[in-house]
């Protein structure tokens, strides 16, 4: 497990914050420590720890009922945890809720919209309760409308908008006060493929300036949008790393495919001799292709190409086969299930 | 303080967007206007008769028109205030906008205060529509304006109590109908609690009738501002608001 436990002493926080912002270094925007939440008999969140650094898009991936929404509600201060602490920008959400809340923009699973309000009025209202000052309000509203592509519907009633537009209004609402931290709970659920792509682009464009947590049960969303990913299942984080590493680490070995123009069995023997290669065989699924497996400790790629070329084979294609995140996800959540029972 | 006002203002406006808002207020004004007209016509006829018979009028303008009219307003409020308060929190829960409010830098206390204020403003606006009656009477006769003033004050205070009850029920459910019905039943109970007092010994009866909200309205109708009644209404109201606060916070106990 690749959990990072961010330990940040409150006393030193401001000094550290200053030092880090000067060096452009990594500031922990969100710190979740030993977080648990029980509902009556259900343990929805079970001792979760993670930190999110400035400018990062962190994925929060898990099947339905895993505890994603519950975790986000605790981070945003909507519900209190049973135990554990959350710090946002160094402010403890339990002890200093209004300071912490000021730093957060939150798009809940169901966008919190008033159907009888007009788009612009609604965003303005949220801006006001989010303490955008009077002289900046108009600018902030325009900016949020602009970023979310809502200019054409700004005067329309929210109740009459399509689902895609409503989701954008939800996002604009979360952005109006230009928060440091953005928390998005299943922002693409219920949208059509075109809308999904648009929203994902929008989210990606927000990274850097904002620190983002993106909850989803859709794998491709994470690989396309996020850097690090926490995989959560039954209230526990079962893995946490960059999504590239997640697939690699879990597999233990890497696979490669080598496509040869003048293919014959000789190439298999040539490749087998390369340092680091543990197995080589004719691919079952593709013609003229060798399937190669190698250990992780030594990168065999330069050797493989050289061996094939030296033996006068025409290398047409060479690529590494990554275990998809989907495989990792299924593997992890299945393992966890087995362990729990 | 600023956020209380922002929430109150938004809710006040929203009320006038919904058809229920207009329906409630216009039916109220229609009914009460009709009653005023009836009483006025009756009074004028009575005074004409007594003039013909050469007798002085026995009843004053206030006794014949104002008192019964404002008693009726109080009764009508029993019906319309549950309709005004039912959506206050219940709708936010239904739309999940409560999550937006409580994850913004808005405290539960500010939310309660804002919601309460919006409903009170609405009731005050509705009451302002009835100012036409004393003005009419003032033009045509000489009503006791002091008494009219205390009645308005009493009505505002009693409405504040009704609103605090409605806000409480609205904070417990996301179903507006349930909130309205429970509010109405609670208010009715507080009205009729006085009747049951006669079945008890005088000590108990005194306690029970102390909790009757209309009993405290009587002095306002007489044109008296009694600090005892003012304290009762304010305490009642604060207690109702406190319960509403607890109602909203109760989501945290799951
Ligand atoms: N208000 C609640 N009361 C009781 N149980 C709840 C409540 N909210 C969520 N749960 C339970 O907690 C678990 C986690 O839910 P949730 O956080 O919504 O998961 P996710 O967002 O990952 O789908 C589920 O088993 C769900 O049934
Ligand atoms: Mg969820």
PDB file of C-alpha atoms in Angstrom, chain B residues 95-228:
ATOM      1  CA  UNK B  95     -33.504  20.123  -3.586  1.00  0.00           C
ATOM      2  CA  UNK B  96     -30.318  19.235  -1.649  1.00  0.00           C
ATOM      3  CA  UNK B  97     -29.493  22.928  -1.608  1.00  0.00           C
ATOM      4  CA  UNK B  98     -29.184  22.590   2.153  1.00  0.00           C
ATOM      5  CA  UNK B  99     -25.831  20.972   1.356  1.00  0.00           C
ATOM      6  CA  UNK B 100     -24.833  24.093  -0.538  1.00  0.00           C
ATOM      7  CA  UNK B 101     -25.859  26.366   2.326  1.00  0.00           C
ATOM      8  CA  UNK B 102     -24.216  24.367   5.076  1.00  0.00           C
ATOM      9  CA  UNK B 103     -20.961  23.869   3.175  1.00  0.00           C
ATOM     10  CA  UNK B 104     -20.679  27.608   2.585  1.00  0.00           C
ATOM     11  CA  UNK B 105     -19.501  29.844   5.375  1.00  0.00           C
ATOM     12  CA  UNK B 106     -23.087  30.102   6.643  1.00  0.00           C
ATOM     13  CA  UNK B 107     -23.822  28.890  10.157  1.00  0.00           C
ATOM     14  CA  UNK B 108     -26.974  26.999  11.083  1.00  0.00           C
ATOM     15  CA  UNK B 109     -27.975  29.914  13.300  1.00  0.00           C
ATOM     16  CA  UNK B 110     -27.666  32.340  10.382  1.00  0.00           C
ATOM     17  CA  UNK B 111     -29.737  30.025   8.233  1.00  0.00           C
ATOM     18  CA  UNK B 112     -32.482  29.792  10.857  1.00  0.00           C
ATOM     19  CA  UNK B 113     -32.473  33.552  11.345  1.00  0.00           C
ATOM     20  CA  UNK B 114     -32.575  34.233   7.596  1.00  0.00           C
ATOM     21  CA  UNK B 115     -35.463  31.849   7.033  1.00  0.00           C
ATOM     22  CA  UNK B 116     -37.380  33.239   9.986  1.00  0.00           C
ATOM     23  CA  UNK B 117     -36.847  36.783   8.831  1.00  0.00           C
ATOM     24  CA  UNK B 118     -38.030  36.026   5.297  1.00  0.00           C
ATOM     25  CA  UNK B 119     -41.290  34.553   6.583  1.00  0.00           C
ATOM     26  CA  UNK B 120     -41.808  37.394   9.023  1.00  0.00           C
ATOM     27  CA  UNK B 121     -41.264  39.943   6.259  1.00  0.00           C
ATOM     28  CA  UNK B 122     -43.779  38.114   4.158  1.00  0.00           C
ATOM     29  CA  UNK B 123     -46.381  38.156   6.906  1.00  0.00           C
ATOM     30  CA  UNK B 124     -45.649  41.821   7.523  1.00  0.00           C
ATOM     31  CA  UNK B 125     -46.156  42.520   3.822  1.00  0.00           C
ATOM     32  CA  UNK B 126     -49.463  40.674   3.907  1.00  0.00           C
ATOM     33  CA  UNK B 127     -50.502  42.627   6.972  1.00  0.00           C
ATOM     34  CA  UNK B 128     -49.519  45.843   5.251  1.00  0.00           C
ATOM     35  CA  UNK B 129     -52.259  45.063   2.730  1.00  0.00           C
ATOM     36  CA  UNK B 130     -54.800  45.327   5.535  1.00  0.00           C
ATOM     37  CA  UNK B 131     -53.647  48.825   6.500  1.00  0.00           C
ATOM     38  CA  UNK B 132     -56.206  49.967   3.986  1.00  0.00           C
ATOM     39  CA  UNK B 133     -58.949  49.212   6.523  1.00  0.00           C
ATOM     40  CA  UNK B 134     -57.857  51.548   9.325  1.00  0.00           C
ATOM     41  CA  UNK B 135     -57.065  54.193   6.721  1.00  0.00           C
ATOM     42  CA  UNK B 136     -60.604  53.887   5.335  1.00  0.00           C
ATOM     43  CA  UNK B 137     -62.030  54.095   8.827  1.00  0.00           C
ATOM     44  CA  UNK B 138     -59.854  57.062   9.653  1.00  0.00           C
ATOM     45  CA  UNK B 139     -61.117  58.948   6.633  1.00  0.00           C
ATOM     46  CA  UNK B 140     -64.756  58.202   7.418  1.00  0.00           C
ATOM     47  CA  UNK B 141     -64.770  58.212  11.205  1.00  0.00           C
ATOM     48  CA  UNK B 142     -62.594  58.347  14.265  1.00  0.00           C
ATOM     49  CA  UNK B 143     -61.283  54.913  15.201  1.00  0.00           C
ATOM     50  CA  UNK B 144     -58.950  54.454  18.168  1.00  0.00           C
ATOM     51  CA  UNK B 145     -55.623  54.436  16.371  1.00  0.00           C
ATOM     52  CA  UNK B 146     -53.687  53.433  19.484  1.00  0.00           C
ATOM     53  CA  UNK B 147     -55.696  50.276  19.752  1.00  0.00           C
ATOM     54  CA  UNK B 148     -55.167  49.524  16.083  1.00  0.00           C
ATOM     55  CA  UNK B 149     -51.457  49.933  16.563  1.00  0.00           C
ATOM     56  CA  UNK B 150     -51.319  47.463  19.457  1.00  0.00           C
ATOM     57  CA  UNK B 151     -53.315  44.978  17.411  1.00  0.00           C
ATOM     58  CA  UNK B 152     -50.798  45.103  14.602  1.00  0.00           C
ATOM     59  CA  UNK B 153     -48.015  44.705  17.109  1.00  0.00           C
ATOM     60  CA  UNK B 154     -49.799  41.737  18.673  1.00  0.00           C
ATOM     61  CA  UNK B 155     -50.432  40.180  15.277  1.00  0.00           C
ATOM     62  CA  UNK B 156     -46.770  40.491  14.350  1.00  0.00           C
ATOM     63  CA  UNK B 157     -45.738  38.878  17.606  1.00  0.00           C
ATOM     64  CA  UNK B 158     -48.205  36.044  17.366  1.00  0.00           C
ATOM     65  CA  UNK B 159     -47.184  35.448  13.723  1.00  0.00           C
ATOM     66  CA  UNK B 160     -43.555  35.278  14.782  1.00  0.00           C
ATOM     67  CA  UNK B 161     -44.538  32.474  17.151  1.00  0.00           C
ATOM     68  CA  UNK B 162     -46.503  30.664  14.448  1.00  0.00           C
ATOM     69  CA  UNK B 163     -43.538  31.015  12.087  1.00  0.00           C
ATOM     70  CA  UNK B 164     -41.123  29.581  14.615  1.00  0.00           C
ATOM     71  CA  UNK B 165     -43.373  26.527  14.975  1.00  0.00           C
ATOM     72  CA  UNK B 166     -43.625  26.179  11.192  1.00  0.00           C
ATOM     73  CA  UNK B 167     -39.887  26.563  10.765  1.00  0.00           C
ATOM     74  CA  UNK B 168     -39.308  23.804  13.274  1.00  0.00           C
ATOM     75  CA  UNK B 169     -41.527  21.298  11.483  1.00  0.00           C
ATOM     76  CA  UNK B 170     -40.066  22.312   8.148  1.00  0.00           C
ATOM     77  CA  UNK B 171     -36.592  21.561   9.478  1.00  0.00           C
ATOM     78  CA  UNK B 172     -37.526  17.964  10.259  1.00  0.00           C
ATOM     79  CA  UNK B 173     -38.823  16.780   6.913  1.00  0.00           C
ATOM     80  CA  UNK B 174     -38.306  17.250   3.212  1.00  0.00           C
ATOM     81  CA  UNK B 175     -42.026  16.849   2.617  1.00  0.00           C
ATOM     82  CA  UNK B 176     -43.722  20.236   2.570  1.00  0.00           C
ATOM     83  CA  UNK B 177     -47.230  18.836   3.029  1.00  0.00           C
ATOM     84  CA  UNK B 178     -46.201  17.004   6.185  1.00  0.00           C
ATOM     85  CA  UNK B 179     -44.545  20.161   7.476  1.00  0.00           C
ATOM     86  CA  UNK B 180     -47.690  22.215   6.803  1.00  0.00           C
ATOM     87  CA  UNK B 181     -50.056  19.703   8.407  1.00  0.00           C
ATOM     88  CA  UNK B 182     -47.928  19.271  11.516  1.00  0.00           C
ATOM     89  CA  UNK B 183     -47.594  23.035  11.864  1.00  0.00           C
ATOM     90  CA  UNK B 184     -51.325  23.514  11.556  1.00  0.00           C
ATOM     91  CA  UNK B 185     -52.087  20.792  14.103  1.00  0.00           C
ATOM     92  CA  UNK B 186     -49.547  22.209  16.577  1.00  0.00           C
ATOM     93  CA  UNK B 187     -50.911  25.721  16.225  1.00  0.00           C
ATOM     94  CA  UNK B 188     -54.479  24.522  16.598  1.00  0.00           C
ATOM     95  CA  UNK B 189     -53.455  22.682  19.712  1.00  0.00           C
ATOM     96  CA  UNK B 190     -51.947  25.845  21.168  1.00  0.00           C
ATOM     97  CA  UNK B 191     -55.202  27.638  20.396  1.00  0.00           C
ATOM     98  CA  UNK B 192     -57.588  25.168  21.935  1.00  0.00           C
ATOM     99  CA  UNK B 193     -55.408  24.260  24.892  1.00  0.00           C
ATOM    100  CA  UNK B 194     -57.289  27.062  26.633  1.00  0.00           C
ATOM    101  CA  UNK B 195     -60.594  25.180  26.383  1.00  0.00           C
ATOM    102  CA  UNK B 196     -59.292  22.144  28.172  1.00  0.00           C
ATOM    103  CA  UNK B 197     -58.201  24.344  31.068  1.00  0.00           C
ATOM    104  CA  UNK B 198     -61.691  24.370  32.518  1.00  0.00           C
ATOM    105  CA  UNK B 199     -61.493  20.646  33.241  1.00  0.00           C
ATOM    106  CA  UNK B 200     -58.665  21.132  35.672  1.00  0.00           C
ATOM    107  CA  UNK B 201     -58.221  22.611  39.101  1.00  0.00           C
ATOM    108  CA  UNK B 202     -57.566  26.317  39.123  1.00  0.00           C
ATOM    109  CA  UNK B 203     -53.798  25.949  39.597  1.00  0.00           C
ATOM    110  CA  UNK B 204     -53.342  23.600  36.645  1.00  0.00           C
ATOM    111  CA  UNK B 205     -55.812  25.564  34.599  1.00  0.00           C
ATOM    112  CA  UNK B 206     -53.791  28.715  35.091  1.00  0.00           C
ATOM    113  CA  UNK B 207     -50.653  26.986  33.885  1.00  0.00           C
ATOM    114  CA  UNK B 208     -52.398  25.505  30.868  1.00  0.00           C
ATOM    115  CA  UNK B 209     -54.024  28.718  29.799  1.00  0.00           C
ATOM    116  CA  UNK B 210     -50.702  30.489  30.192  1.00  0.00           C
ATOM    117  CA  UNK B 211     -49.518  28.438  27.235  1.00  0.00           C
ATOM    118  CA  UNK B 212     -52.488  29.370  25.104  1.00  0.00           C
ATOM    119  CA  UNK B 213     -51.115  31.697  22.459  1.00  0.00           C
ATOM    120  CA  UNK B 214     -54.409  33.540  21.923  1.00  0.00           C
ATOM    121  CA  UNK B 215     -54.898  34.235  25.613  1.00  0.00           C
ATOM    122  CA  UNK B 216     -51.879  36.539  25.377  1.00  0.00           C
ATOM    123  CA  UNK B 217     -53.354  38.261  22.348  1.00  0.00           C
ATOM    124  CA  UNK B 218     -56.339  39.530  24.290  1.00  0.00           C
ATOM    125  CA  UNK B 219     -54.561  42.445  25.927  1.00  0.00           C
ATOM    126  CA  UNK B 220     -53.277  43.637  22.547  1.00  0.00           C
ATOM    127  CA  UNK B 221     -56.882  43.682  21.310  1.00  0.00           C
ATOM    128  CA  UNK B 222     -57.814  45.839  24.268  1.00  0.00           C
ATOM    129  CA  UNK B 223     -55.123  48.288  23.246  1.00  0.00           C
ATOM    130  CA  UNK B 224     -52.756  47.326  26.040  1.00  0.00           C
ATOM    131  CA  UNK B 225     -49.142  46.329  25.654  1.00  0.00           C
ATOM    132  CA  UNK B 226     -48.506  44.086  28.628  1.00  0.00           C
ATOM    133  CA  UNK B 227     -44.873  43.183  29.173  1.00  0.00           C
ATOM    134  CA  UNK B 228     -46.002  39.758  30.426  1.00  0.00           C
TER     135      UNK B 228
END
